Short mmCIF file of C-alpha atoms in Angstrom, two decimals:
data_model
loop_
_atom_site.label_atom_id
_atom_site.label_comp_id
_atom_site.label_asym_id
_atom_site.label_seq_id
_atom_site.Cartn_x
_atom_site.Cartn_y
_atom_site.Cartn_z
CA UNK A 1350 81.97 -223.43 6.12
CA UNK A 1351 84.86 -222.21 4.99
CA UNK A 1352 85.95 -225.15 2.72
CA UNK A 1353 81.90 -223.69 1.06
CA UNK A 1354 83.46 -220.00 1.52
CA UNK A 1355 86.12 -221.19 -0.83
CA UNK A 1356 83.48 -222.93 -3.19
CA UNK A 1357 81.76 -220.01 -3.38
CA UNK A 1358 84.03 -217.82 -3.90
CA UNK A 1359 85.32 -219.86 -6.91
CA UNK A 1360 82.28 -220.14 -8.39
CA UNK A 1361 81.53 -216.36 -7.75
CA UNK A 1362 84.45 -215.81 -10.03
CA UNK A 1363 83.26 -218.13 -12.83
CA UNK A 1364 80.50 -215.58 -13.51
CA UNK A 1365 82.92 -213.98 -15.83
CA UNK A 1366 83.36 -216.18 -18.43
CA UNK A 1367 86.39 -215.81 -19.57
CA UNK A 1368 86.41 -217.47 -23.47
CA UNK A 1369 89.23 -219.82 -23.47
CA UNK A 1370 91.25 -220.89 -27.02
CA UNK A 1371 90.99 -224.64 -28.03
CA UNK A 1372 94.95 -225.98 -27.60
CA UNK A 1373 97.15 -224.69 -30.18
CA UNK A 1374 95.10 -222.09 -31.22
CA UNK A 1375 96.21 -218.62 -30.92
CA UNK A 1376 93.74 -216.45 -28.62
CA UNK A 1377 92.08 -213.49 -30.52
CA UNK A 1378 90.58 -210.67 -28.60
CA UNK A 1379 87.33 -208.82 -30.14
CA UNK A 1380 88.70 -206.57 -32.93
CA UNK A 1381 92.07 -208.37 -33.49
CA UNK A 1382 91.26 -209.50 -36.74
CA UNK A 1383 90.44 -205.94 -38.60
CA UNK A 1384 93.36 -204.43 -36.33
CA UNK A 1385 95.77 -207.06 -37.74
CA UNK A 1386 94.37 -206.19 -41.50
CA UNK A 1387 94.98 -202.89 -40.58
CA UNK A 1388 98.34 -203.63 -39.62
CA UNK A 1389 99.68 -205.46 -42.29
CA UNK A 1390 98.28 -203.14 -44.39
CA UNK A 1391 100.19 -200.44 -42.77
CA UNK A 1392 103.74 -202.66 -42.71
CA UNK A 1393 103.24 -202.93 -46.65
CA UNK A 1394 102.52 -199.15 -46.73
CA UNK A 1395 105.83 -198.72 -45.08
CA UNK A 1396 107.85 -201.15 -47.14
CA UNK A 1397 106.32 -199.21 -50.10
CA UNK A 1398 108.00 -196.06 -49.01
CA UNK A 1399 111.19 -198.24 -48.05
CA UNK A 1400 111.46 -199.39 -51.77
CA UNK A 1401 111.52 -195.78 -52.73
CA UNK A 1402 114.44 -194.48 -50.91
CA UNK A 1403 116.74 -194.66 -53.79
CA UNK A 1404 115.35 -194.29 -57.47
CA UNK A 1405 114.13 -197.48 -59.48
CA UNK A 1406 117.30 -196.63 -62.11
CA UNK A 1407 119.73 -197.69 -58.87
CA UNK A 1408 117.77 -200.51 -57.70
CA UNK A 1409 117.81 -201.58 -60.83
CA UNK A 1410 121.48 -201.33 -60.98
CA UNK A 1411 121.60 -202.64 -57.64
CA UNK A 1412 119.44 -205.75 -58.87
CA UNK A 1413 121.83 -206.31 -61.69
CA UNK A 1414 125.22 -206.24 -59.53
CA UNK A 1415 123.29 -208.24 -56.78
CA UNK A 1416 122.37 -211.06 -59.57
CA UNK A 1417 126.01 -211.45 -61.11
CA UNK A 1418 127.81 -211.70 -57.73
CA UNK A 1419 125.26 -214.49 -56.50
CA UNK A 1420 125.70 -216.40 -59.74
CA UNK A 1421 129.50 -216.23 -58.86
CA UNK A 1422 129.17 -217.17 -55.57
CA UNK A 1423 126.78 -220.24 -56.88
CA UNK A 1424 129.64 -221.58 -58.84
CA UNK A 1425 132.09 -221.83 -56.05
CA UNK A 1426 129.87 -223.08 -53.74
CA UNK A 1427 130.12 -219.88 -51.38
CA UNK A 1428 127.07 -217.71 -49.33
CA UNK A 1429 126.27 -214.76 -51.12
CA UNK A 1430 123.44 -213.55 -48.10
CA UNK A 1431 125.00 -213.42 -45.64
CA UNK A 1432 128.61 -213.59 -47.77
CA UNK A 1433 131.50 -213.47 -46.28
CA UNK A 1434 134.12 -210.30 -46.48
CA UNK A 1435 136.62 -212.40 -47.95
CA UNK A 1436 134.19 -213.41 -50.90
CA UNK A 1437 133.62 -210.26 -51.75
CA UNK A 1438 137.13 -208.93 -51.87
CA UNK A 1439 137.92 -211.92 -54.17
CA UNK A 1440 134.77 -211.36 -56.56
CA UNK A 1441 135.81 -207.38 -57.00
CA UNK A 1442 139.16 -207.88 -57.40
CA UNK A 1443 138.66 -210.66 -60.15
CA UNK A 1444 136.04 -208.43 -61.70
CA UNK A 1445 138.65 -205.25 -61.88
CA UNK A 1446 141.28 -208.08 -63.19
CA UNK A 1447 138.70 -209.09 -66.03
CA UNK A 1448 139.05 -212.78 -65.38
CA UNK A 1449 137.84 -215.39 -67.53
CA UNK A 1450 138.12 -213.17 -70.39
CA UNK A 1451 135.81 -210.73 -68.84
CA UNK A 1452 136.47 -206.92 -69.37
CA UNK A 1453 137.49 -205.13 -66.72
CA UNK A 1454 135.40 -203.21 -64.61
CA UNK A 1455 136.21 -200.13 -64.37
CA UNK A 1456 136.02 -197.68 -60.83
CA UNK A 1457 132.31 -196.78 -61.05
CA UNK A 1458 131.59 -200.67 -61.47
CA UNK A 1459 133.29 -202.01 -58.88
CA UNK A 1460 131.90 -199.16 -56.33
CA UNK A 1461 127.99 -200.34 -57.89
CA UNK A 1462 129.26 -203.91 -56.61
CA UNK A 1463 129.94 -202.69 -53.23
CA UNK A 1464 126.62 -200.37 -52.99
CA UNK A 1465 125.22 -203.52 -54.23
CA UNK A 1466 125.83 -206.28 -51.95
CA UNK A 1467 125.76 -203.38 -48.94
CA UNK A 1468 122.09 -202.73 -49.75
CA UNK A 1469 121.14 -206.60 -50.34
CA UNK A 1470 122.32 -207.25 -46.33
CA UNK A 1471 121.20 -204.53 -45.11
CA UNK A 1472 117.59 -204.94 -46.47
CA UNK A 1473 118.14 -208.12 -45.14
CA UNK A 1474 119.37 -207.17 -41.80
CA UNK A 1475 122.43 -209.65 -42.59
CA UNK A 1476 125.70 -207.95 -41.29
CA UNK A 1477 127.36 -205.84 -43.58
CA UNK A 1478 130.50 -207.24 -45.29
CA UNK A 1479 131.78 -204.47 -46.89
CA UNK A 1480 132.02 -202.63 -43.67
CA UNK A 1481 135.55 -205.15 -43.24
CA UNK A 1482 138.78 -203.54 -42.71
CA UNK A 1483 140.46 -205.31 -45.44
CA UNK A 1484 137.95 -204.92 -47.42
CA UNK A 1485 137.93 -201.30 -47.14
CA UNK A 1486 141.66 -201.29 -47.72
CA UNK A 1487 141.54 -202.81 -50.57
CA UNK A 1488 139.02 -200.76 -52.23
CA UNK A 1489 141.42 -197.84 -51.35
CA UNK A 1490 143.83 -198.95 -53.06
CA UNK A 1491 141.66 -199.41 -56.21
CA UNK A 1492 140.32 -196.39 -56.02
CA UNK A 1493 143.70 -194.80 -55.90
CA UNK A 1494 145.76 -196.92 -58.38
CA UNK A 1495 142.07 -196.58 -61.06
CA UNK A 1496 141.89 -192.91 -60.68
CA UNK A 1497 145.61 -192.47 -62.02
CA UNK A 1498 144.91 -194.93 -64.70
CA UNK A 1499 141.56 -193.21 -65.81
CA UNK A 1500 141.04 -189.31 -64.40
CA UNK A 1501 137.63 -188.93 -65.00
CA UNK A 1502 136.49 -186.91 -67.63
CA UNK A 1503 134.61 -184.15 -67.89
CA UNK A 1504 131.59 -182.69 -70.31
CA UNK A 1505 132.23 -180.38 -72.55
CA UNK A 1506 130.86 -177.65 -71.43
CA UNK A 1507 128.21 -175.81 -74.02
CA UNK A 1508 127.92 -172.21 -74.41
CA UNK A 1509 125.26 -169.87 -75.57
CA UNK A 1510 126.61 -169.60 -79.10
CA UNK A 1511 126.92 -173.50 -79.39
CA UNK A 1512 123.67 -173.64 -78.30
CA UNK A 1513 122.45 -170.91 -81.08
CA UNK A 1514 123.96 -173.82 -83.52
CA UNK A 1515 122.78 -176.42 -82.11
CA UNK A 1516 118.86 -174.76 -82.10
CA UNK A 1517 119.36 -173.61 -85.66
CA UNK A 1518 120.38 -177.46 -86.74
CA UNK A 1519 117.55 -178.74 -85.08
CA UNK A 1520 114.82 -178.74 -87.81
CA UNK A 1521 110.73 -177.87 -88.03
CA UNK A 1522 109.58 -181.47 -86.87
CA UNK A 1523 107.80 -181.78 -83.79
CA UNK A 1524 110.72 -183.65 -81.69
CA UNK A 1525 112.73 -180.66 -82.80
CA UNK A 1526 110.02 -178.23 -80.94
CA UNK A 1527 110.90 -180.47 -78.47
CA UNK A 1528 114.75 -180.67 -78.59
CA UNK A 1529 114.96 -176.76 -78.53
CA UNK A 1530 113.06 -176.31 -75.63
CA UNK A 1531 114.84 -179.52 -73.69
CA UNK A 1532 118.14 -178.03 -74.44
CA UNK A 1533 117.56 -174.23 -73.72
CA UNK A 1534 115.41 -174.31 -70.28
CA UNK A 1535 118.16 -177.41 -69.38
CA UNK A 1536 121.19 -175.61 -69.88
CA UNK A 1537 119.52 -172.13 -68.15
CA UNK A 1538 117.91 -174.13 -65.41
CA UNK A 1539 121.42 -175.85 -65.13
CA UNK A 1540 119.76 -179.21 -64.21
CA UNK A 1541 121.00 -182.67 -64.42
CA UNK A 1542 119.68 -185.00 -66.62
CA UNK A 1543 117.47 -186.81 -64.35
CA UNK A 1544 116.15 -183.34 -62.95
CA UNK A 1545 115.46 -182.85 -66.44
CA UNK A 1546 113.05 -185.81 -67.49
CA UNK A 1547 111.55 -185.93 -63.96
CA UNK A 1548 109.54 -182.55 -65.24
CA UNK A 1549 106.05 -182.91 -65.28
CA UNK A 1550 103.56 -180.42 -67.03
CA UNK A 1551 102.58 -179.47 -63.42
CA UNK A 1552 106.23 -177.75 -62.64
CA UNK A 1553 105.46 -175.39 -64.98
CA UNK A 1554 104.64 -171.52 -63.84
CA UNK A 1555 104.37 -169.73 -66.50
CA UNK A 1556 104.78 -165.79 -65.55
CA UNK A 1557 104.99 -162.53 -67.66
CA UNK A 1558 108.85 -162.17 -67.94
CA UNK A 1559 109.89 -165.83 -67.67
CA UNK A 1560 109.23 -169.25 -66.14
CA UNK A 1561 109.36 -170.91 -62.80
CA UNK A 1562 110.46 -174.32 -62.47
CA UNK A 1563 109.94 -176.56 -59.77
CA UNK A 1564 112.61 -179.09 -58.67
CA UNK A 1565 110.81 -182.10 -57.02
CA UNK A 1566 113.84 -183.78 -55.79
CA UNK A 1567 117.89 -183.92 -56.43
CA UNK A 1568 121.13 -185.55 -56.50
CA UNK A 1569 121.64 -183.66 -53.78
CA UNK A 1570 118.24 -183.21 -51.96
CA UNK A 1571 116.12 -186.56 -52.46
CA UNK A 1572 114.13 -185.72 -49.77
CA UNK A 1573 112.27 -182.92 -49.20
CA UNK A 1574 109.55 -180.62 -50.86
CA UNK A 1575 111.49 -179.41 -53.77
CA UNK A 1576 112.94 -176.29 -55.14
CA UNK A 1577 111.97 -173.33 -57.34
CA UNK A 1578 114.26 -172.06 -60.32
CA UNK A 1579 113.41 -169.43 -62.40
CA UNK A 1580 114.24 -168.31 -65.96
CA UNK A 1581 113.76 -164.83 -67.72
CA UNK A 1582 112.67 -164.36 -71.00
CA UNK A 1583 115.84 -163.61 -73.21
CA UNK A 1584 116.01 -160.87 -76.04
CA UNK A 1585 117.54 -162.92 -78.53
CA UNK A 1586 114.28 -165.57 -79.40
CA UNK A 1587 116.36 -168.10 -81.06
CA UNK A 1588 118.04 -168.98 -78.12
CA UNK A 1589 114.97 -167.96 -75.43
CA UNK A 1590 114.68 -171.04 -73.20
CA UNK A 1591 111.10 -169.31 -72.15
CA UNK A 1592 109.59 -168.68 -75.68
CA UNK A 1593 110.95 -172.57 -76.75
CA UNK A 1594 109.15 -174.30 -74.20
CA UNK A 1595 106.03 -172.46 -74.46
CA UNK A 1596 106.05 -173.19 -78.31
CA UNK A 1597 106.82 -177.16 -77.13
CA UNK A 1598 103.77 -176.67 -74.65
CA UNK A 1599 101.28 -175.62 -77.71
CA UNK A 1600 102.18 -178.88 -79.38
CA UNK A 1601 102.56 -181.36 -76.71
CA UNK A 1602 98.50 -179.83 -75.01
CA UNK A 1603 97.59 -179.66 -71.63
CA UNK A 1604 97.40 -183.35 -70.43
CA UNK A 1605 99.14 -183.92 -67.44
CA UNK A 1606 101.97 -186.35 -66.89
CA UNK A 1607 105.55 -185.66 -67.87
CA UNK A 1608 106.44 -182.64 -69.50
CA UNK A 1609 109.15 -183.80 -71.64
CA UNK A 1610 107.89 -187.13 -73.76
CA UNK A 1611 108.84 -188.63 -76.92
CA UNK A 1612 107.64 -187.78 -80.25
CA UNK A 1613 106.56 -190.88 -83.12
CA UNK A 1614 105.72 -190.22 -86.36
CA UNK A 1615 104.78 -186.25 -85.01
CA UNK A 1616 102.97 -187.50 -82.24
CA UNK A 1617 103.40 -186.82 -78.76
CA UNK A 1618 103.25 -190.65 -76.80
CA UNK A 1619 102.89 -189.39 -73.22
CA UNK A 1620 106.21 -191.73 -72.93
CA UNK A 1621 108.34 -189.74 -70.58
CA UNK A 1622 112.35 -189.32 -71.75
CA UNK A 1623 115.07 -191.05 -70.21
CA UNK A 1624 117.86 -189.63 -68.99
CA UNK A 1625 120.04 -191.04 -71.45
CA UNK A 1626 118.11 -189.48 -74.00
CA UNK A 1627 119.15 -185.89 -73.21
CA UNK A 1628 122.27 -187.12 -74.20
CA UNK A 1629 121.58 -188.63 -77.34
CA UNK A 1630 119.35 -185.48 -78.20
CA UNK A 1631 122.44 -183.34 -77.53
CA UNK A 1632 124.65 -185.21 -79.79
CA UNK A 1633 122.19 -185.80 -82.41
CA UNK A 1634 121.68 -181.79 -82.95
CA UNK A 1635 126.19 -181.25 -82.65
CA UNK A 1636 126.13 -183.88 -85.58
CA UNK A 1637 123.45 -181.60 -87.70
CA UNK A 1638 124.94 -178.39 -86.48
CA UNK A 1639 128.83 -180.15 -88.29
CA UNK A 1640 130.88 -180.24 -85.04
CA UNK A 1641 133.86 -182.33 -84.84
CA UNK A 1642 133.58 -185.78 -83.63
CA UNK A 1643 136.65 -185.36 -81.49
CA UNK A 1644 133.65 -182.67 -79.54
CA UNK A 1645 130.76 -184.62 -80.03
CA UNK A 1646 132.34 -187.69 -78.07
CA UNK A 1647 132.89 -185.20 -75.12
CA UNK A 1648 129.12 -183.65 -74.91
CA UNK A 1649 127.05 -185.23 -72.21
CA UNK A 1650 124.19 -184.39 -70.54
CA UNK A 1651 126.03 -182.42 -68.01
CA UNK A 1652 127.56 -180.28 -71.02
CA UNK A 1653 124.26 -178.00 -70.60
CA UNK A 1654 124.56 -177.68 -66.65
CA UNK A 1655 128.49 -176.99 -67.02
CA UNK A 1656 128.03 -174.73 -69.66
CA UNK A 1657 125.50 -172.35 -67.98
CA UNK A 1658 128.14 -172.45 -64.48
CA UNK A 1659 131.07 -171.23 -67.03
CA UNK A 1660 129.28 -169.11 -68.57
CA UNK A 1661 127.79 -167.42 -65.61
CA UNK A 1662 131.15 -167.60 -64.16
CA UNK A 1663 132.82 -165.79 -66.68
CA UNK A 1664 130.24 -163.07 -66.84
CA UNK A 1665 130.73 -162.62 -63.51
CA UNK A 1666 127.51 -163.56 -61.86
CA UNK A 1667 127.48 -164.12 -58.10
CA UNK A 1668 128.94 -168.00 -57.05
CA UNK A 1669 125.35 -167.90 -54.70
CA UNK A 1670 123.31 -166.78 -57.46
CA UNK A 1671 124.93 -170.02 -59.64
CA UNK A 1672 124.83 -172.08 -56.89
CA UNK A 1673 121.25 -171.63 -56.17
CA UNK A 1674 120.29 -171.56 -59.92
CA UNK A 1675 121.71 -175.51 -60.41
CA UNK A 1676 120.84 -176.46 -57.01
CA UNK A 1677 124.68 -177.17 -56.33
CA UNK A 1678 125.24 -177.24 -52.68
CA UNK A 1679 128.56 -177.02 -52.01
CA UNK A 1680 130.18 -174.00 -53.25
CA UNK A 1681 133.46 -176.25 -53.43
CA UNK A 1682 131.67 -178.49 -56.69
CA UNK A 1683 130.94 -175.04 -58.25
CA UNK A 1684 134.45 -173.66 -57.77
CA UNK A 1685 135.71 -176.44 -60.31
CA UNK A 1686 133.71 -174.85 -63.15
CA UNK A 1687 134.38 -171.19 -62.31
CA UNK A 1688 138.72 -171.81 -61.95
CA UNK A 1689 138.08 -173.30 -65.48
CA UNK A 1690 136.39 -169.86 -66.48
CA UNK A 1691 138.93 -168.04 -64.97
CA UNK A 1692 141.82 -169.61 -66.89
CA UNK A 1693 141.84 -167.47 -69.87
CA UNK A 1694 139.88 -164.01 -68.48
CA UNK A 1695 141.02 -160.71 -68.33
CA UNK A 1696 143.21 -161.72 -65.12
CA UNK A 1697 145.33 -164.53 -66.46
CA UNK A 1698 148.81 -163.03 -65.63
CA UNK A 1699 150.22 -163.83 -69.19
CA UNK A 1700 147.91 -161.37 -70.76
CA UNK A 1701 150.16 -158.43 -72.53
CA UNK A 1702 153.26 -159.61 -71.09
CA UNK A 1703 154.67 -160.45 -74.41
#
């Protein structure tokens, strides 16, 4: 009876059927299959947002640094993933040497390396090699010994009646509609380069006495939901940031996409600038307006946001008020631009001493 009992009892149980996986197959519960989908679908969605973290112009960088110090690992029969510290100190200090009749890289070059080959293990969760103590030392010491060698130098800083010559060089064409208004709201807006081109046509509030701009993302502030900067109409209209991009927004029409694009043949493309072009733009309209070359070789880009910060310094708007105007966060960066305002003002301790 109780040897039945038992039966019975096991063959109560096998009223449940439980579905059993042929061997070697991997057991799917009802549903698995869409929530897997679902799932994968997801991880890509997250790798897509991964990708993003820094902008496609330093991946591609990135991509470019990655690809030469592989190739040079390749020849020497080394690991570049995961590489070694030692390789790496080896490869940047033959790069800064200019080996093999190389040029030398320079500071800014040998720190892309490092980002470089950082972000490649990382993204492969390889340990990091540049994270070594000798490694670190010795990029110390080039930082040190290259900074001596070649102080960085700094963008001429443009001010509002450069900018009234460089508007009155520009020409009647269609790209100079363009340049004008590129040029003013930049250098009033006090906005880097990239900031610049990343406009789109739907960053632009357009009010009674001026403009609002909105910042979607930084140097400083990549992430985030972006920043408003505003700029007043000004009295003189050959120099009015406002009144030069609304003449710019008659010709380039309401499609959306980016606000500032190129110009062919006096058509607008819908190709959005680089930042390399503001630039270019900048030293295109200084060669019209008959400025020395020894100052065209020093405008930049950043000549429009360091000439609004020395102007406003030296008209004696509020540090906060510039600070907030080009987004700068540190009130340390901005100090640089207002001491160089400040040299030659009605302070300097020289004045009427002779």
């Amino acid at each position: 009876m109780e040897r039945n009992g038992r039966k019975r009892r096991r063959g109560s149980g096998t009223t449940r059927r439980r579905r059993t996986a042929p061997t070697g197959a991997i057991a799917v519960v009802p549903g698995a299959g869409a929530l897997d989908t679902q799932l994968r679908a997801t991880a890509r969605r997250a790798a897509d947002f991964a990708k993003k973290s820094r902008a496609d112009s330093t991946l591609r960088v990135y991509r470019l640094q990655w690809e030469a110090f592989c190739s040079w690992c390749s020849v020497r029969n080394l690991s570049c993933l995961p590489a070694a510290p030692q390789a790496v100190l080896l490869y940047v200090t033959e790069r800064e040497m200019g080996v093999a009749g190389g040029k030398p890289a320079g500071l800014s070059t040998i720190l892309q390396i490092v980002a470089a080959v950082a972000h490649h293990h990382k993204t492969a969760e390889q340990p990091v090699p540049t994270h070594d103590p000798k490694l670190r030392q010795v990029l110390e010491g080039m930082v040190r010994t290259k900074s001596r060698e070649n102080p960085p130098r700094r963008a001429f800083p443009l001010n509002p009646e450069q900018l009234g010559l460089l508007c009155a060089a520009s020409g009647d064409s269609s790209s100079a509609v363009r340049d004008r208004a590129l040029v003013l709201l930049g250098w009033a807006a006090a906005r880097r380069r990239s900031e610049i081109v990343a406009w789109d046509l739907a960053d632009v509030a357009q009010e009674p006495t001026g403009v609002v701009m909105t910042v979607r993302r930084s140097k400083t502030a990549q992430l985030g939901r972006g920043t408003s900067v505003g700029v007043l109409l000004q009295p003189d209209e050959a120099v009015c940031p406002v009144r030069a991009l609304r003449r710019w927004l008659e010709l380039r029409g309401e499609d959306p996409g980016p606000l500032f694009q190129s110009v062919r043949h006096g058509v607008v493309t819908g190709r959005r600038l680089d930042g390399k072009e503001v630039t270019r733009i900048i030293k295109k309209l200084a060669k019209r307006a008959g400025f020395s070359q020894d100052l065209i070789d020093k405008l930049t880009a950043h000549s429009l946001r360091s000439g609004f910060a020395t102007t406003a310094a030296k008209r004696k708007k509020s540090p906060f008020a510039i600070a907030k105007q080009g987004g700068w966060s540190s009130l340390t960066t901005l100090q640089r631009y207002i001491r160089d305002a400040e040299l030659l003002d009605d302070d300097n301790p020289t004045r009427g001493l002779l």
